[in-house]
Short mmCIF file of C-alpha atoms in Angstrom, two decimals:
data_model
loop_
_atom_site.label_atom_id
_atom_site.label_comp_id
_atom_site.label_asym_id
_atom_site.label_seq_id
_atom_site.Cartn_x
_atom_site.Cartn_y
_atom_site.Cartn_z
CA MET A 1 -22.73 -21.32 -5.68
CA GLU A 2 -19.87 -22.17 -8.00
CA ILE A 3 -16.38 -21.39 -6.75
CA GLU A 4 -13.25 -21.74 -8.87
CA GLN A 5 -9.97 -21.64 -6.94
CA ILE A 6 -6.95 -19.95 -8.54
CA GLU A 7 -3.40 -21.07 -7.76
CA ALA A 8 -0.52 -20.44 -10.15
CA ASP A 9 2.97 -18.90 -10.03
CA GLY A 10 2.60 -17.04 -6.73
CA VAL A 11 -0.99 -16.00 -7.47
CA THR A 12 -3.88 -17.28 -5.34
CA GLY A 13 -7.53 -16.37 -5.35
CA LEU A 14 -10.92 -17.41 -6.62
CA ARG A 15 -13.76 -16.71 -9.00
CA VAL A 16 -17.20 -16.49 -7.45
CA HIS A 17 -20.49 -14.73 -8.32
CA GLY A 18 -18.97 -13.20 -11.45
CA TRP A 19 -15.98 -11.74 -9.60
CA GLU A 20 -12.31 -12.70 -9.67
CA VAL A 21 -10.18 -11.91 -6.63
CA THR A 22 -6.45 -12.58 -6.97
CA SER A 23 -3.51 -11.90 -4.69
CA CYS A 24 0.09 -12.17 -5.87
CA HIS A 25 3.07 -12.89 -3.60
CA ARG A 26 6.50 -12.42 -5.17
CA PRO A 27 9.98 -11.70 -3.77
CA ILE A 28 11.46 -8.28 -3.09
CA LEU A 29 12.42 -6.51 -6.32
CA SER A 30 15.87 -7.11 -7.77
CA ASN A 31 18.53 -4.39 -7.59
CA THR A 32 18.04 -3.70 -11.30
CA SER A 33 14.30 -3.20 -10.86
CA ILE A 34 14.86 -1.02 -7.79
CA GLU A 35 17.25 1.20 -9.76
CA GLU A 36 14.71 1.50 -12.61
CA HIS A 37 11.89 2.46 -10.26
CA THR A 38 14.11 4.88 -8.33
CA ALA A 39 14.90 6.65 -11.62
CA GLU A 40 11.22 6.67 -12.63
CA LEU A 41 9.94 7.99 -9.29
CA GLY A 42 12.79 10.44 -8.69
CA PHE A 43 13.50 9.24 -5.15
CA ASN A 44 14.88 6.19 -3.37
CA VAL A 45 12.23 3.50 -2.97
CA PRO A 46 11.61 1.74 0.39
CA GLU A 47 14.17 -0.85 1.52
CA MET A 48 11.73 -3.70 1.03
CA ILE A 49 9.57 -3.16 -2.02
CA PHE A 50 7.46 -6.00 -3.30
CA GLY A 51 6.78 -4.31 -6.61
CA ASP A 52 5.29 -7.39 -8.27
CA ASN A 53 2.85 -8.08 -5.42
CA TYR A 54 -0.74 -7.03 -5.90
CA LEU A 55 -4.36 -7.54 -5.00
CA ARG A 56 -6.80 -7.38 -7.90
CA ILE A 57 -10.59 -7.50 -7.74
CA ARG A 58 -12.18 -7.80 -11.19
CA HIS A 59 -15.79 -8.01 -12.34
CA ILE A 60 -15.46 -10.62 -15.06
CA ALA A 61 -18.37 -9.57 -17.33
CA SER A 62 -17.61 -5.83 -17.41
CA GLY A 63 -13.81 -5.96 -17.07
CA LYS A 64 -14.00 -3.31 -14.34
CA GLU A 65 -11.32 -3.77 -11.71
CA LEU A 66 -9.62 -2.37 -8.67
CA SER A 67 -6.03 -3.23 -7.81
CA PHE A 68 -3.55 -2.38 -5.10
CA ARG A 69 0.12 -2.10 -6.13
CA ALA A 70 3.24 -0.72 -4.44
CA LEU A 71 4.55 1.38 -7.31
CA ASP A 72 1.20 3.07 -7.92
CA ALA A 73 1.11 3.95 -4.21
CA LEU A 74 4.66 5.34 -4.30
CA ARG A 75 3.72 7.61 -7.22
CA MET A 76 1.57 9.50 -4.69
CA VAL A 77 4.43 10.25 -2.27
CA ASP A 78 4.96 14.00 -1.90
CA THR A 79 8.01 15.28 -3.79
CA GLY A 80 7.36 18.99 -3.27
CA PRO A 81 10.11 21.37 -2.14
CA LEU A 82 9.12 21.12 1.56
CA SER A 83 8.29 17.41 1.58
CA ALA A 84 11.59 16.26 3.08
CA LYS A 85 11.00 18.51 6.11
CA ALA A 86 7.35 17.58 6.76
CA VAL A 87 8.31 14.97 9.37
CA GLN A 88 11.67 15.21 11.11
CA VAL A 89 13.47 13.20 13.75
CA SER A 90 15.30 15.03 16.51
CA ILE A 91 18.68 15.00 14.76
CA ALA A 92 17.30 16.29 11.43
CA ARG A 93 17.66 19.99 12.27
CA ASP A 94 21.38 19.57 13.01
CA TRP A 95 21.83 17.57 9.79
CA PHE A 96 20.11 20.23 7.65
CA GLU A 97 22.03 23.04 9.35
CA SER A 98 25.38 21.32 8.70
CA ARG A 99 24.51 21.03 5.00
CA ARG A 100 23.28 24.62 4.76
CA MET A 101 26.45 25.96 6.41
CA ARG A 102 28.57 24.08 3.87
CA GLY A 103 26.32 25.18 0.98
CA ILE A 104 25.15 21.65 0.15
CA PRO A 105 21.65 21.82 -1.35
CA VAL A 106 18.99 19.19 -0.72
CA VAL A 107 18.54 17.57 -4.13
CA ASN A 108 15.35 15.71 -5.09
CA PRO A 109 13.37 16.28 -1.91
CA PHE A 110 10.69 13.72 -1.09
CA ASP A 111 8.66 12.56 1.89
CA TRP A 112 11.20 10.15 3.37
CA THR A 113 8.39 8.43 5.36
CA PHE A 114 6.79 7.29 2.07
CA SER A 115 3.41 8.52 3.33
CA THR A 116 0.76 7.90 0.70
CA ARG A 117 -2.99 8.36 0.56
CA TYR A 118 -3.23 5.78 -2.19
CA ARG A 119 -6.66 4.14 -2.39
CA GLY A 120 -6.10 1.75 -5.25
CA THR A 121 -5.83 1.82 -9.01
CA SER A 122 -9.09 1.43 -10.85
CA ASN A 123 -11.10 1.88 -14.02
CA LEU A 124 -14.24 2.35 -11.88
CA ASP A 125 -16.13 5.55 -11.10
CA PHE A 126 -16.54 6.02 -7.35
CA THR A 127 -18.85 8.36 -5.48
CA THR A 128 -18.60 9.47 -1.88
CA SER A 129 -20.83 7.52 0.47
CA THR A 130 -22.38 8.86 3.65
CA SER A 131 -23.56 5.44 4.85
CA GLY A 132 -20.15 4.11 5.91
CA ILE A 133 -19.28 0.49 6.58
CA ASP A 134 -22.02 -1.82 7.81
CA TYR A 135 -20.13 -3.22 10.81
CA GLU A 136 -23.11 -5.33 11.89
CA ARG A 137 -22.94 -7.14 8.57
CA LEU A 138 -19.25 -7.80 9.13
CA LYS A 139 -20.09 -9.43 12.48
CA VAL A 140 -22.35 -12.03 10.82
CA ARG A 141 -20.62 -15.41 10.83
CA GLU A 142 -20.04 -16.60 7.29
CA ASP A 143 -17.71 -19.07 5.71
CA ILE A 144 -14.54 -17.41 4.53
CA LEU A 145 -13.97 -18.61 0.99
CA PHE A 146 -10.63 -16.84 0.60
CA TYR A 147 -8.36 -14.82 2.90
CA ASP A 148 -4.97 -13.29 2.29
CA GLU A 149 -2.69 -10.54 3.52
CA ASN A 150 0.37 -9.15 1.85
CA ILE A 151 2.98 -6.41 2.24
CA LEU A 152 3.52 -4.05 -0.70
CA PHE A 153 6.41 -2.10 0.79
CA GLU A 154 8.18 -1.58 4.11
CA ASP A 155 11.06 0.56 5.33
CA ASP A 156 12.67 1.05 8.76
CA LEU A 157 13.34 4.75 8.02
CA GLY A 158 17.03 4.54 8.79
CA ASP A 159 16.32 2.89 12.16
CA ASN A 160 13.98 5.75 13.07
CA GLY A 161 10.68 3.85 12.84
CA THR A 162 8.56 1.90 10.37
CA SER A 163 6.68 2.72 7.20
CA GLN A 164 4.53 -0.03 5.69
CA LEU A 165 1.80 -0.45 3.08
CA ALA A 166 -0.10 -3.75 3.28
CA TYR A 167 -3.50 -5.21 2.48
CA LYS A 168 -5.87 -7.84 3.79
CA VAL A 169 -8.72 -9.38 1.81
CA ARG A 170 -11.56 -11.63 2.91
CA VAL A 171 -14.12 -13.14 0.52
CA MET A 172 -17.39 -14.55 1.87
CA PRO A 173 -20.49 -15.89 0.05
CA SER A 174 -22.21 -12.49 0.46
CA GLY A 175 -19.31 -10.28 -0.64
CA PHE A 176 -15.76 -9.26 0.08
CA PHE A 177 -13.89 -6.99 2.49
CA VAL A 178 -10.57 -5.29 1.74
CA LEU A 179 -8.35 -3.30 4.06
CA LEU A 180 -5.43 -1.37 2.59
CA ARG A 181 -3.39 0.16 5.40
CA PHE A 182 -0.51 2.59 5.31
CA PHE A 183 1.14 2.51 8.75
CA LEU A 184 3.83 4.93 9.87
CA ARG A 185 5.71 5.17 13.14
CA VAL A 186 8.50 7.70 13.51
CA ASP A 187 10.15 7.02 16.87
CA GLY A 188 9.40 9.73 19.40
CA VAL A 189 7.60 11.86 16.79
CA LEU A 190 4.33 10.44 15.43
CA PHE A 191 2.06 7.59 14.40
CA ARG A 192 0.07 7.81 11.16
CA ILE A 193 -2.46 5.37 9.72
CA TYR A 194 -4.31 5.78 6.41
CA ASP A 195 -6.93 3.07 5.89
CA THR A 196 -8.92 2.29 2.77
CA ARG A 197 -11.75 -0.15 3.37
CA LEU A 198 -14.03 -1.75 0.82
#
């Protein structure tokens, strides 16, 4: 088995069995980039957005790939007219009422928890599986050829909780495992977890 390690400019990974798995770690976006993405998305982005971070899994021969990126995930945040009210902290009702009484409209509503059901960006065709994950196979002890975890975005929701999108990847001789997790905690209100597993 031939393994080629990849390490360059914040990108680590490997090429093995005709696949390339790369993970990129870069700093939080600059203020200029944040302003550009805020304008593009139509809402304020999370406090800590690692917009240049990514995980990419590419089949070298076919060019087919799957990637996980913060900005693609944020494009799936609800911006409908009721989105800002979907999850509320205890003081939200008083805040909305004070604005309504003064005639101040809510402009550019969006899901302030940044909840997203993002499952990756891909040029692959997926079909629904009924078999699920083979957990017994995951329990088999194998050498881990590459492991990484990375945060794509995180926000403390104005000191009312935590919203985070992060991934973990593990590559073994027999295959790879990816976990993309959106985690939300709104203090005293709810927990929400959306997992994508490959």
